[in-house]
Each structure stands twice: as C-alpha cells, then as structure tokens.
Coordinates of C-alpha atoms in Angstrom, one line a residue:
M201 CA -32.5 -9.6 -67.8
A202 CA -29.9 -6.8 -67.7
T203 CA -29.9 -5.8 -64.2
A204 CA -29.3 -9.3 -63.1
D205 CA -27.2 -10.1 -66.1
V206 CA -24.6 -6.5 -65.2
R207 CA -25.6 -8.1 -61.2
D208 CA -23.0 -10.9 -62.5
E209 CA -20.5 -9.4 -63.7
L210 CA -19.7 -7.1 -60.9
S211 CA -20.0 -10.2 -58.4
C212 CA -17.0 -11.7 -57.2
S213 CA -16.2 -15.4 -58.3
I214 CA -15.1 -16.6 -55.0
C215 CA -17.7 -14.6 -52.5
L216 CA -20.3 -15.2 -55.1
I217 CA -21.2 -11.1 -54.2
L218 CA -21.0 -7.4 -55.3
Y219 CA -17.3 -6.2 -55.2
T220 CA -15.8 -4.7 -52.3
E221 CA -12.5 -3.0 -53.2
P222 CA -12.0 -4.7 -56.1
V223 CA -8.1 -5.9 -57.5
M224 CA -7.4 -7.7 -60.6
L225 CA -4.4 -10.2 -61.2
P226 CA -1.8 -10.4 -64.3
C227 CA -4.7 -12.2 -66.4
G228 CA -7.1 -10.5 -65.8
H229 CA -9.7 -11.9 -63.6
N230 CA -11.3 -9.5 -61.1
F231 CA -11.9 -10.1 -57.3
C232 CA -12.5 -8.1 -53.7
Q233 CA -9.1 -7.6 -51.9
G234 CA -9.5 -9.8 -49.6
C235 CA -11.4 -13.0 -50.9
I236 CA -8.0 -13.3 -53.4
E237 CA -5.7 -12.2 -50.6
K238 CA -6.7 -15.6 -48.7
V239 CA -7.0 -17.5 -51.3
L240 CA -3.4 -16.1 -51.9
D241 CA -2.6 -17.5 -48.3
T242 CA -3.1 -20.5 -48.6
Q243 CA -1.5 -21.2 -52.0
E244 CA 2.0 -20.1 -50.3
G245 CA 2.7 -23.2 -49.0
S246 CA 2.4 -24.5 -52.2
G247 CA 5.4 -22.5 -53.9
A248 CA 3.1 -21.3 -56.5
Y249 CA 0.2 -18.9 -57.1
S250 CA -2.1 -19.6 -59.7
C251 CA -5.6 -17.9 -60.7
P252 CA -8.4 -18.8 -59.3
E253 CA -10.9 -18.3 -62.0
C254 CA -8.2 -19.6 -64.7
R255 CA -5.7 -21.4 -63.2
Q256 CA -2.8 -19.3 -64.9
E257 CA 0.6 -19.6 -62.4
Y258 CA 2.7 -17.1 -61.4
E259 CA 6.3 -17.6 -59.8
E260 CA 5.7 -15.2 -57.0
R261 CA 2.8 -13.8 -55.5
P262 CA 1.7 -11.1 -58.0
A263 CA 1.3 -7.8 -57.1
L264 CA -3.0 -6.8 -56.4
P265 CA -3.7 -3.3 -58.3
R266 CA -7.0 -1.8 -57.7
N267 CA -9.7 -1.2 -60.3
R268 CA -10.7 1.8 -59.1
T269 CA -13.3 2.1 -62.4
L270 CA -14.7 -1.4 -61.5
G271 CA -15.2 -0.6 -57.6
N272 CA -17.3 2.5 -58.6
I273 CA -19.0 0.8 -60.8
A274 CA -19.7 -1.9 -57.6
E275 CA -20.0 0.8 -55.9
R276 CA -23.1 2.8 -57.8
F277 CA -25.3 -1.1 -58.1
R278 CA -25.2 -1.5 -54.8
P279 CA -28.2 0.8 -53.9
T280 CA -30.3 -0.6 -56.4
E281 CA -29.5 -3.8 -55.6
T282 CA -30.4 -3.1 -52.0
Q283 CA -33.4 -1.6 -53.4
L284 CA -35.1 -5.1 -54.8
G285 CA -35.2 -6.3 -51.0
E286 CA -34.8 -5.0 -47.3
T287 CA -33.2 -8.5 -46.5
G288 CA -31.1 -9.1 -49.7
I289 CA -32.8 -12.7 -50.1
F290 CA -34.7 -13.2 -53.9
C291 CA -36.7 -15.3 -54.9
T292 CA -35.0 -18.2 -56.1
Y293 CA -37.6 -18.8 -58.7
C294 CA -37.5 -15.4 -60.4
V295 CA -34.5 -16.4 -62.8
L296 CA -35.4 -13.2 -65.4
S297 CA -34.5 -10.4 -63.0
P298 CA -34.1 -10.4 -58.9
V299 CA -37.5 -10.4 -56.6
P300 CA -37.3 -10.2 -52.9
A301 CA -38.6 -12.8 -51.4
A302 CA -41.5 -13.5 -48.6
K303 CA -41.0 -16.8 -46.9
S304 CA -38.3 -20.0 -47.1
C305 CA -39.2 -23.2 -47.6
L306 CA -37.4 -25.5 -45.6
L307 CA -37.8 -28.6 -47.3
C308 CA -37.6 -27.4 -50.7
E309 CA -34.2 -25.2 -48.9
A310 CA -35.9 -22.3 -51.4
S311 CA -37.1 -19.6 -51.2
L312 CA -40.0 -17.9 -52.0
C313 CA -41.6 -14.1 -53.5
D314 CA -45.1 -14.0 -53.3
T315 CA -46.2 -15.2 -56.9
H316 CA -44.5 -18.3 -56.5
L317 CA -45.3 -18.8 -52.7
R318 CA -49.8 -18.7 -53.8
G319 CA -48.7 -22.0 -56.2
H320 CA -46.2 -23.6 -53.6
S321 CA -47.5 -26.8 -52.0
Q322 CA -49.5 -26.0 -48.5
S323 CA -48.8 -29.4 -46.7
H324 CA -47.9 -29.3 -43.8
K325 CA -44.2 -31.3 -44.5
H326 CA -43.3 -27.9 -46.4
I327 CA -42.3 -25.9 -43.9
L328 CA -42.1 -22.3 -43.7
T329 CA -40.3 -19.3 -41.8
A330 CA -39.0 -15.9 -42.3
P331 CA -36.7 -15.5 -45.9
T332 CA -32.8 -17.4 -44.2
R333 CA -30.1 -17.1 -46.9
S334 CA -28.1 -20.5 -45.8
F335 CA -30.5 -24.1 -44.5
G336 CA -27.0 -25.3 -43.5
E337 CA -27.3 -22.6 -40.5
R338 CA -31.1 -24.2 -39.0
T339 CA -29.7 -27.4 -37.3
C340 CA -30.8 -29.4 -34.0
G341 CA -28.4 -30.2 -31.7
D342 CA -27.8 -34.5 -33.0
S343 CA -29.1 -33.9 -36.6
I344 CA -29.1 -31.5 -39.7
C345 CA -31.3 -30.3 -41.8
V346 CA -31.8 -32.4 -44.9
C347 CA -33.9 -32.3 -47.7
V348 CA -36.2 -35.5 -49.0
S349 CA -34.0 -36.7 -51.9
C350 CA -31.1 -37.1 -49.8
C351 CA -33.3 -38.9 -47.0
R352 CA -33.6 -41.5 -49.9
I353 CA -31.3 -41.5 -52.4
G354 CA -28.6 -39.0 -50.9
E355 CA -25.5 -39.1 -47.7
H356 CA -28.5 -39.3 -45.0
R357 CA -30.1 -42.6 -46.2
G358 CA -31.1 -44.4 -43.7
H359 CA -30.8 -42.2 -40.9
R360 CA -33.6 -41.6 -38.6
V361 CA -35.3 -38.1 -39.6
E362 CA -37.5 -36.1 -38.4
L363 CA -40.0 -33.4 -39.1
L364 CA -39.2 -29.8 -38.3
S365 CA -42.3 -29.1 -35.9
E366 CA -41.4 -32.8 -34.3
A367 CA -37.8 -32.2 -33.4
S368 CA -38.6 -28.4 -32.6
E369 CA -41.6 -29.7 -30.1
K370 CA -39.1 -32.4 -27.7
K371 CA -36.8 -29.5 -28.1
K372 CA -39.0 -27.4 -26.3
E373 CA -40.1 -30.1 -24.1
T374 CA -36.5 -29.9 -23.0
L375 CA -35.9 -26.3 -22.6
R376 CA -39.1 -26.9 -20.1
Q377 CA -37.1 -29.5 -18.2
V378 CA -34.5 -26.7 -18.2
L379 CA -37.4 -23.7 -16.9
E380 CA -38.3 -26.4 -14.6
K381 CA -35.0 -26.3 -12.8
L382 CA -34.0 -22.7 -13.7
R383 CA -37.1 -21.5 -11.5
P384 CA -36.0 -22.8 -8.8
E385 CA -32.2 -21.6 -9.0
R386 CA -33.4 -18.0 -10.0
E387 CA -36.0 -18.3 -6.5
E388 CA -32.9 -19.2 -4.6
T389 CA -31.5 -16.2 -6.0
E390 CA -33.4 -13.9 -5.3
R391 CA -33.9 -15.1 -1.7
G392 CA -30.8 -14.9 -1.0
A393 CA -30.3 -11.8 -2.4
Q394 CA -33.2 -10.5 -0.2
R395 CA -30.9 -12.3 2.4
L396 CA -28.2 -9.7 1.6
Q397 CA -30.4 -6.4 1.7
E398 CA -31.4 -7.6 5.0
R399 CA -27.9 -8.5 6.4
R400 CA -27.7 -5.3 4.5
R401 CA -30.2 -3.4 6.3
E402 CA -29.7 -4.8 9.3
V403 CA -25.9 -3.3 9.3
A404 CA -26.5 -0.4 8.6
E405 CA -29.5 -0.2 12.1
K406 CA -27.0 -1.9 14.2
S407 CA -24.2 1.3 12.4
A408 CA -26.0 3.7 13.4
G409 CA -27.1 2.5 16.2
E410 CA -23.8 1.8 17.5
T411 CA -22.5 5.0 15.6
E412 CA -24.6 6.6 18.2
R413 CA -24.5 4.7 21.4
V414 CA -19.9 5.6 20.9
T415 CA -21.1 9.8 20.5
A416 CA -23.3 9.8 23.4
L417 CA -20.4 7.6 24.9
F418 CA -17.6 10.3 23.3
R419 CA -20.3 13.2 24.5
D420 CA -21.3 11.6 28.4
I421 CA -16.8 11.3 28.8
R422 CA -16.8 15.2 27.4
E423 CA -19.1 16.5 29.8
Q424 CA -17.5 14.2 32.9
L425 CA -13.9 14.9 31.7
E426 CA -15.4 19.3 31.4
A427 CA -16.8 18.7 34.7
L428 CA -13.6 17.1 36.3
E429 CA -11.5 19.9 34.8
K430 CA -14.0 22.7 36.0
R431 CA -13.5 20.8 39.5
L432 CA -9.7 20.7 39.4
L433 CA -8.8 24.1 37.7
N434 CA -11.3 25.4 40.7
D435 CA -8.8 23.2 43.2
I436 CA -6.1 24.6 42.4
S437 CA -6.9 28.2 42.9
S438 CA -8.1 27.3 45.4
Q439 CA -5.0 26.0 46.6
K440 CA -3.5 28.8 44.9
E441 CA -5.0 31.8 46.5
K442 CA -5.0 30.1 50.3
I443 CA -1.6 30.7 50.0
F444 CA -1.1 33.6 47.9
L445 CA -2.8 34.9 51.0
H446 CA -0.7 33.7 53.2
L447 CA 2.8 34.5 51.4
Q448 CA 0.8 38.3 51.2
G449 CA 1.3 38.4 55.0
L450 CA 4.7 36.6 55.0
M451 CA 5.7 39.6 53.0
E452 CA 4.2 42.6 54.9
Q453 CA 6.1 41.3 58.3
L454 CA 9.5 40.7 55.8
E455 CA 8.5 44.6 54.8
I456 CA 8.2 46.1 58.6
K457 CA 11.2 44.3 59.6
K458 CA 13.3 45.9 56.5
D459 CA 11.9 49.4 58.1
E460 CA 13.1 48.9 60.9
L461 CA 16.4 47.3 60.2
S462 CA 16.6 50.1 58.3
R463 CA 16.3 52.9 60.6
K464 CA 18.7 50.9 62.6
I465 CA 20.9 50.4 60.5
R466 CA 20.9 54.6 59.6
H467 CA 21.7 54.7 63.9
I468 CA 24.5 52.6 63.5
E469 CA 25.8 54.1 60.9
E470 CA 25.5 58.2 62.2
L471 CA 26.8 57.0 65.8
C472 CA 29.8 54.7 63.3
N473 CA 30.3 58.5 61.4
M474 CA 30.7 60.4 64.9
A475 CA 34.1 61.7 66.5
D476 CA 33.2 61.9 69.8
P477 CA 33.5 58.6 71.3
L478 CA 31.6 60.3 74.4
T479 CA 28.5 61.1 72.2
V480 CA 28.2 57.7 71.2
L481 CA 27.9 55.6 74.4
Q482 CA 25.7 58.5 75.6
E483 CA 23.5 57.7 72.6
R484 CA 23.9 54.0 73.6
E485 CA 23.0 54.3 76.3
S486 CA 19.9 56.6 75.5
H487 CA 18.3 53.7 73.5
G488 CA 19.0 51.6 76.1
A489 CA 21.9 49.0 75.0
A490 CA 22.9 48.9 77.7
D491 CA 26.3 46.7 78.2
N492 CA 24.9 43.2 79.8
E493 CA 28.4 42.2 80.9
G494 CA 29.0 43.6 84.3
G495 CA 32.2 44.3 85.4
R496 CA 33.4 45.9 83.0
E497 CA 34.7 49.0 82.0
R498 CA 33.3 51.3 79.8
D499 CA 36.5 53.1 79.2
D500 CA 38.6 50.3 78.8
E501 CA 39.5 49.7 75.1
E502 CA 36.7 51.4 73.4
E503 CA 36.6 50.0 70.5
H504 CA 36.3 46.7 71.7
N505 CA 33.0 48.4 73.5
V506 CA 31.6 49.8 69.9
E507 CA 32.3 46.5 67.6
Y508 CA 30.4 44.7 71.0
D509 CA 27.5 47.1 70.7
T510 CA 26.5 46.3 66.9
E511 CA 26.7 42.9 67.5
E512 CA 24.2 43.1 70.7
E513 CA 21.7 45.5 69.0
D514 CA 22.3 42.3 65.7
S515 CA 22.0 39.8 68.2
E516 CA 18.6 41.2 69.6
G517 CA 16.8 41.2 65.8
S518 CA 18.3 37.9 65.3
D519 CA 17.8 35.9 69.0
S520 CA 15.4 38.0 70.6
E521 CA 12.7 38.2 68.1
G522 CA 13.8 37.0 64.9
G523 CA 13.6 33.1 65.4
R524 CA 10.0 33.6 66.2
E525 CA 9.8 35.4 63.1
R526 CA 11.8 32.6 60.3
D527 CA 9.4 30.9 62.1
D528 CA 6.6 32.9 61.2
M529 CA 8.3 33.6 57.7
K530 CA 9.5 30.4 56.0
V531 CA 9.1 30.0 52.2
P532 CA 6.3 26.6 51.7
P533 CA 7.9 24.9 50.3
E534 CA 6.5 24.0 46.4
E535 CA 4.5 20.5 47.6
D536 CA 2.3 22.6 49.6
L537 CA 0.5 22.9 46.3
D538 CA -1.3 19.0 46.8
V539 CA -0.4 18.3 43.2
I540 CA -1.0 14.3 44.3
L541 CA -4.7 14.6 45.2
I542 CA -5.0 16.3 42.4
S543 CA -3.3 13.7 40.1
E544 CA -5.1 11.1 42.1
I545 CA -8.5 12.7 41.6
I546 CA -7.7 12.4 38.1
I547 CA -7.2 8.9 38.1
Q548 CA -9.5 7.5 39.9
S549 CA -12.4 9.5 37.7
L550 CA -10.5 8.4 34.4
E551 CA -10.8 4.8 35.8
G552 CA -13.9 5.0 36.8
K553 CA -14.9 5.5 34.0
V554 CA -13.5 3.0 32.2
S555 CA -14.8 0.6 34.1
E556 CA -18.6 2.4 34.0
I557 CA -17.9 1.8 30.1
K558 CA -16.7 -1.3 30.8
R559 CA -19.1 -2.2 32.8
S560 CA -22.5 -0.4 30.5
Y561 CA -20.4 -3.0 27.2
C562 CA -19.8 -5.5 28.2
P563 CA -19.3 -7.0 31.7
R564 CA -15.8 -9.1 32.4
E565 CA -16.7 -12.3 33.7
N566 CA -13.0 -13.8 34.8
S567 CA -14.2 -13.6 39.3
F568 CA -17.0 -15.8 37.6
L569 CA -14.9 -18.5 35.9
Y570 CA -14.1 -22.0 37.3
L571 CA -13.2 -24.3 35.7
D572 CA -14.8 -28.0 36.0
S573 CA -12.9 -30.9 37.1
N574 CA -16.1 -33.4 36.5
T575 CA -15.5 -32.4 32.5
A576 CA -11.5 -32.3 33.3
H577 CA -9.0 -35.3 31.4
H578 CA -7.0 -37.2 34.2
L579 CA -3.5 -35.8 33.0
L580 CA -5.0 -32.3 33.8
K581 CA -4.5 -30.9 37.3
I582 CA -7.2 -28.4 38.2
T583 CA -5.4 -25.3 40.7
N584 CA -5.0 -22.1 41.3
G585 CA -8.6 -21.4 42.7
S586 CA -9.6 -23.7 39.5
K587 CA -8.9 -20.6 37.1
K588 CA -5.6 -22.7 36.1
A589 CA -5.7 -26.0 34.3
E590 CA -2.2 -27.7 34.1
K591 CA -1.4 -30.7 32.0
N592 CA 0.7 -33.3 34.2
E593 CA 1.9 -36.6 33.4
Y594 CA 2.3 -37.8 36.7
W595 CA -1.8 -37.4 36.6
A596 CA -2.3 -40.8 35.2
D597 CA -3.6 -42.9 38.7
R598 CA -6.1 -40.2 38.5
K599 CA -8.3 -41.8 36.1
V600 CA -8.7 -44.4 38.4
I601 CA -9.9 -41.5 41.5
D602 CA -11.8 -39.0 39.7
Q603 CA -12.5 -39.7 35.7
T604 CA -16.4 -38.8 35.8
S605 CA -19.0 -39.9 32.9
E606 CA -18.7 -35.7 31.8
S607 CA -14.5 -36.6 32.0
F608 CA -12.8 -35.8 28.3
L609 CA -11.2 -39.3 27.5
D610 CA -9.1 -38.6 24.6
H611 CA -7.6 -35.3 24.7
T612 CA -6.0 -33.2 27.9
Q613 CA -9.5 -30.4 27.6
V614 CA -12.2 -28.6 30.2
L615 CA -14.9 -27.0 30.4
T616 CA -16.0 -23.7 33.0
T617 CA -18.9 -25.0 35.4
R618 CA -20.3 -21.9 34.2
S619 CA -22.1 -21.0 31.0
F620 CA -23.4 -18.0 28.9
H621 CA -26.7 -18.6 26.6
S622 CA -27.7 -14.9 26.6
G623 CA -25.9 -11.2 26.7
R624 CA -22.1 -9.8 25.7
H625 CA -19.9 -11.3 28.5
Y626 CA -15.7 -11.1 27.8
W627 CA -13.0 -12.9 29.6
E628 CA -8.7 -13.3 29.1
V629 CA -6.9 -16.5 29.2
D630 CA -2.9 -16.6 30.1
C631 CA -1.3 -18.5 27.9
S632 CA 2.5 -18.3 28.3
K633 CA 2.8 -21.3 30.5
A634 CA 2.5 -23.4 26.9
V635 CA 2.9 -23.4 23.1
N636 CA 0.0 -25.6 22.5
W637 CA -3.1 -24.9 23.1
R638 CA -6.7 -24.1 21.8
V639 CA -8.8 -21.6 23.8
G640 CA -12.5 -21.2 23.0
V641 CA -16.2 -22.3 24.0
A642 CA -18.7 -25.5 23.5
Y643 CA -21.7 -26.9 24.3
P644 CA -22.6 -28.8 27.5
S645 CA -23.4 -31.7 24.7
I646 CA -20.2 -32.4 22.9
E647 CA -18.7 -35.5 22.4
R648 CA -16.5 -36.9 25.5
G649 CA -14.6 -39.6 23.6
G650 CA -12.7 -39.4 20.2
H651 CA -11.6 -37.7 17.6
H652 CA -14.8 -35.5 17.4
S653 CA -14.5 -34.7 20.9
H654 CA -11.7 -32.3 20.2
I655 CA -13.0 -29.0 20.9
G656 CA -12.8 -27.4 17.3
N657 CA -13.3 -31.0 15.2
N658 CA -16.4 -30.6 15.6
N659 CA -19.6 -28.6 14.7
K660 CA -20.9 -27.6 19.0
S661 CA -17.0 -25.4 19.4
W662 CA -15.2 -22.7 18.3
V663 CA -11.9 -22.0 19.2
V664 CA -8.6 -20.4 18.2
A665 CA -5.1 -22.2 18.1
Q666 CA -1.9 -21.6 18.2
K667 CA 0.7 -25.0 17.1
A668 CA 4.1 -24.8 17.7
S669 CA 6.6 -26.4 15.2
I670 CA 10.5 -26.5 14.4
R671 CA 11.2 -25.4 11.0
N672 CA 14.4 -25.0 9.0
G673 CA 15.6 -25.3 12.3
K674 CA 13.8 -22.3 13.8
F675 CA 10.9 -22.9 16.4
Q676 CA 8.5 -21.1 15.3
C677 CA 3.9 -20.2 16.0
S678 CA 1.7 -20.8 14.5
L679 CA -2.9 -20.0 14.7
C680 CA -5.5 -20.9 13.1
A681 CA -9.2 -20.6 14.0
A682 CA -11.8 -24.3 14.1
H683 CA -14.0 -25.3 14.4
D684 CA -16.8 -28.3 12.4
G685 CA -12.9 -29.5 11.5
E686 CA -12.3 -27.1 9.1
E687 CA -8.7 -24.2 10.1
T688 CA -9.0 -22.0 9.0
S689 CA -5.0 -20.4 9.1
L690 CA -4.7 -17.3 11.3
S691 CA -0.6 -16.6 10.4
D692 CA 1.6 -15.7 8.0
P693 CA 3.6 -19.0 7.0
Q694 CA 6.9 -17.2 5.9
V695 CA 6.8 -14.8 9.4
S696 CA 7.9 -16.8 12.0
S697 CA 5.5 -15.4 14.4
K698 CA 6.4 -15.2 18.8
P699 CA 3.7 -17.0 20.6
I700 CA 0.7 -15.5 22.2
K701 CA 0.4 -15.0 26.0
Q702 CA -2.5 -13.1 26.5
I703 CA -6.2 -13.6 25.3
R704 CA -9.1 -11.9 25.2
V705 CA -12.8 -14.0 24.2
Y706 CA -15.2 -11.1 23.3
L707 CA -19.5 -13.3 23.7
D708 CA -22.7 -11.7 21.9
Y709 CA -24.8 -14.0 21.5
E710 CA -28.0 -13.3 20.8
A711 CA -25.9 -11.8 17.6
G712 CA -23.9 -14.8 16.7
R713 CA -20.5 -13.5 17.6
L714 CA -17.4 -14.9 18.8
S715 CA -13.9 -12.6 18.4
F716 CA -10.4 -13.7 19.5
Y717 CA -8.0 -10.5 20.3
E718 CA -4.9 -10.8 21.1
L719 CA -3.8 -8.6 24.4
S720 CA -0.2 -7.2 23.8
E721 CA 1.7 -3.9 24.2
T722 CA -1.9 -3.4 21.6
I723 CA -4.3 -5.4 21.1
R724 CA -4.5 -7.0 18.0
H725 CA -8.1 -8.6 16.4
L726 CA -7.2 -12.9 15.7
H727 CA -10.5 -13.9 14.6
T728 CA -14.0 -13.9 15.2
F729 CA -16.6 -17.1 14.3
T730 CA -20.3 -15.7 13.2
A731 CA -23.2 -18.5 14.3
K732 CA -26.4 -19.0 15.0
F733 CA -26.2 -20.4 19.2
T734 CA -28.9 -23.5 20.1
E735 CA -27.2 -24.3 23.7
P736 CA -25.4 -22.8 26.4
L737 CA -22.0 -21.7 25.4
H738 CA -19.2 -23.5 28.6
V739 CA -15.3 -21.7 28.2
A740 CA -13.3 -24.8 27.3
F741 CA -9.4 -24.9 27.1
W742 CA -6.5 -28.0 25.2
V743 CA -3.2 -27.9 26.5
R744 CA -0.7 -30.3 25.3
E745 CA 2.0 -29.1 27.5
G746 CA 2.6 -26.9 30.3
S747 CA -1.0 -24.9 31.3
V748 CA -3.5 -22.4 30.8
T749 CA -4.8 -19.8 33.5
I750 CA -8.4 -17.5 33.9
Q751 CA -6.7 -13.9 34.4
Q752 CA -7.9 -12.7 38.1

C-alpha cells in the first residue's frame, strides 16, 4: 500500500508515469519538463497560461525551475518499479500493491496476474494475449476493438461486430491470398535474378574469350611486325654493304689517282723552279711530253712553251684517262638506297595484315550486296549496278510498268537481294546525297503497304534514321534508332548536328547484335540493337529525297 502511494506521488499528472526531469510551477505543482512544455506550447496562442492541475493562471509564460529533490527520489524509485515486472504492466485487480500481469483479456480490456487469471472466465470469447498496455492499439483493418458493453449500449451499439478469432481468421485468409500472389512474383524475381546471373556469366566468358582473342591477335601482329622489321633491316643492311663496297673501290681508285697527281705536281713544281731553260725542255722530253704542235720552234717564246707544256700535262690526266675514270668514280645518289621499295614492302605487309584481321573477324559484304528492284517503291530508281537507290518523282509511271507483289507501296524504301541468316558481317553505306533517310535491316516478311510497312515502325525491322529540320532559322539534323514504332534519340537536341555522310553497319546474327557506326575522321558508335533474330535479315533503305548507295 505504501509503495503504491509513493508511486502515485512520484507520477506526473499529465503522462501518469514516474517523473522525468521534474519541474515546478509557481503554484507548487510538479510535472515532467517535457509534458508541461507541451501544455504551455498549446496555451501560447490563447494569451494566458494555466496550471493543468489547479488551473491557476499566469499572464506570462512561467519559469520552470527543476525540482532536483523530487527528480532524485523518482530515479531511486524507478529501479524498484522495474523489478516488479519486466513488461511494466501490472494486474488491473491488484489495487493494494502492483503485481506484474501474466496475461491480458481483450474482451475485458484488463490485465491479470497469475492469481486472478485462475479465476477468470474460460470462455472462448475471452481472448487472452500477452500483457498489453493499450487495448486501443489492437484494432483490425475496418473497425476497432470494443467491449461487450460498448456493443450493446455504447456508441458502437448496432454496429456489426465479430470475434477477434473470426476477424483474425479472415485476415489470415486475406494474407494467404496475398501470399499466393507474392510467391509467383518472388519466383519470377528469382528467375530474373538467375537470368541476370547467367547473362553476367556469359558476358564474363565472352569478355575472357575476346580478351584472349585480342591478346593472341596482337601477339601475332607483334611477331609478324618483328619478322618484317628484321627482314627490312637485313635488306637495308645488305643495300648499305653493297653501296659501301662500291664506294670503297672508288675511294681506292681516287687515292691512287691522288698519289699520281701529287707526284706530277711535285715534278712540275721542280721544273718551274729550275733556272736553266734547256734543262727544263730536256726534262720535259725525257718524260715523253713532246710538243704535239708540229712546225713550231722550241726556242720561240719559252714562256709560252712552258705554259703550254703544263696545260698538256693536265690534258693528259684529264682527257686521255680522266674521262673514263670520272665515269667510274661518280658518287651514287642517295636514291641508290631503295627507300621506295622498303616503303612499299611495309605498306603491303601492313595492309595485308589488316585485311586478314577484317576477314577473320567480320567479312565485308559490300561487293556481294545488291538492291532488289522488285522490292523497290515505284519512285525509287535503282542504278549504279544495283548499288544506288535514288528517289525520282519522274518515275511515277514505273508504278504501272514495274511494280510487283514484292514492291513497297507507301514508303520509298527497298531491300537487298541477299539476306543473312548466320555469321558476322558488315557493310558501308554512303548517305551524303540525302538528309532524310533510314538505314538498317528487315525480315523478308515485312509488310509491303500501310503505316507499319515503314522500316522501323514494326517489329520486323531495325534502323537508324536521320531527320532534317529547321529550328530557330537554322538547318540541323537529328538522329534516332527505331524499332517497332519506338524511337530512341541519339542526338543532343540542344546541339546542332551535321548530316552523317557514311554509315558502317555490323551484324552478329547468332549474338543478336546490330551495331551502327558513323565513319568520319574518327569512327563513332551510334547505337546497338540486341534482339533474337528469327528470320533472315535483308539490308533495308528508305530515302525521302536524294539517294543512298552501298559503297563498293
């Protein structure tokens, strides 16, 4: 009894539990600080404040000094209360001293200890649950829990009521139905996750295979380049040695000629330094340098004879033997090292390797693709060896002459004669003569008439399309990918783009990949479709004006 009284004295009259940080109003009543501040906050707009317990009013918001003594007592009492029951819920009928509740009756809205539980009704209407503090929380989806009295005479009189057990079973049935829907959804989610895992594994395997292929390719390229380098360096070295040998022979001949000339120069210098003219003339004759001009006298103009003699010596070295020797001793021009041949070998080897790589990875099909005039719209003119499709309004009469059951009726488009049902292929298209076009592939079963026959507007064709327009007085082109009537923009609408002049299309039939690239100064990826192809694929074109051409 004493313990219950003390607990009442230590309980806040607002929250009805032990004080938490108690504060005191000027009237002397104590409250939890948080509780009284909320009350004063609600009174703030009324212009007056009052004590929740004694209703004493204050003109201004009262100060809230802490009651430390009361707070210490409440803190001391709190562990004692906790020991009374771990849940903090006590028997409703034990009024003399708090006894922890063992069960709560939902019908009676009462909590019972073990003693009172033994005397409680055993009827199935009295639903017993674990101790609960608030019975209002135990509500169903469309009603609230009410006691028998409320159903008969209270505000819920006349309302449709049911037992909690029945409501629970109904709720369980609803939940079972939800489970029936959630389980297949979860299974589908699991299958989706498995497919993603499988796709991830495939990508990893393909990435590993492609890495190995590229590594082997570049290893082979390096080996071939090293072999080519070794071969060319050997050729250059051989050419160099050959030229060096020739130059060495010429240099030796020049050295001999140089020595001979030096000897003659020294001899002539000695003659020039002699004072006796007779000796000079005799020396000359002894060396076989007789005057070739018959009829002249040796004693006429000695100075002239000596000068002539010198010229004869030079003439003997220059004209009689020197002419032939100069021809042999010409220094070879730089072109004797065959740079052109070396360059051609490099170019041909590299071009051959690039062509080999292209053939091994993806064969180019331009040479084997021809436009099928039987499928062409009557306004399309097929020329240039069935490589070019040109829209020509003057060809309107062709509708009567050449139109077949395979011809497109409503859109100026055409298919190729050849189709692809396996393998990897690529081809290139010249779009520079048109601004509104579509380039892609289509099944042979594509419709020939109607809106859905336009390539890209059905599920039997995949295209990249260019559209020309004038915006803000400026001509610009936009690009999109189209399939089954859905378009994906490939251009930035805020940026004016230039018309595309050349397109390269790659097809990997088994992988279900169709990729488009713009060929300019650098190759640019435009878009890649992924699909499971079920029919052969024909190359397909549409052009509004101008022409498109399969490049040779």
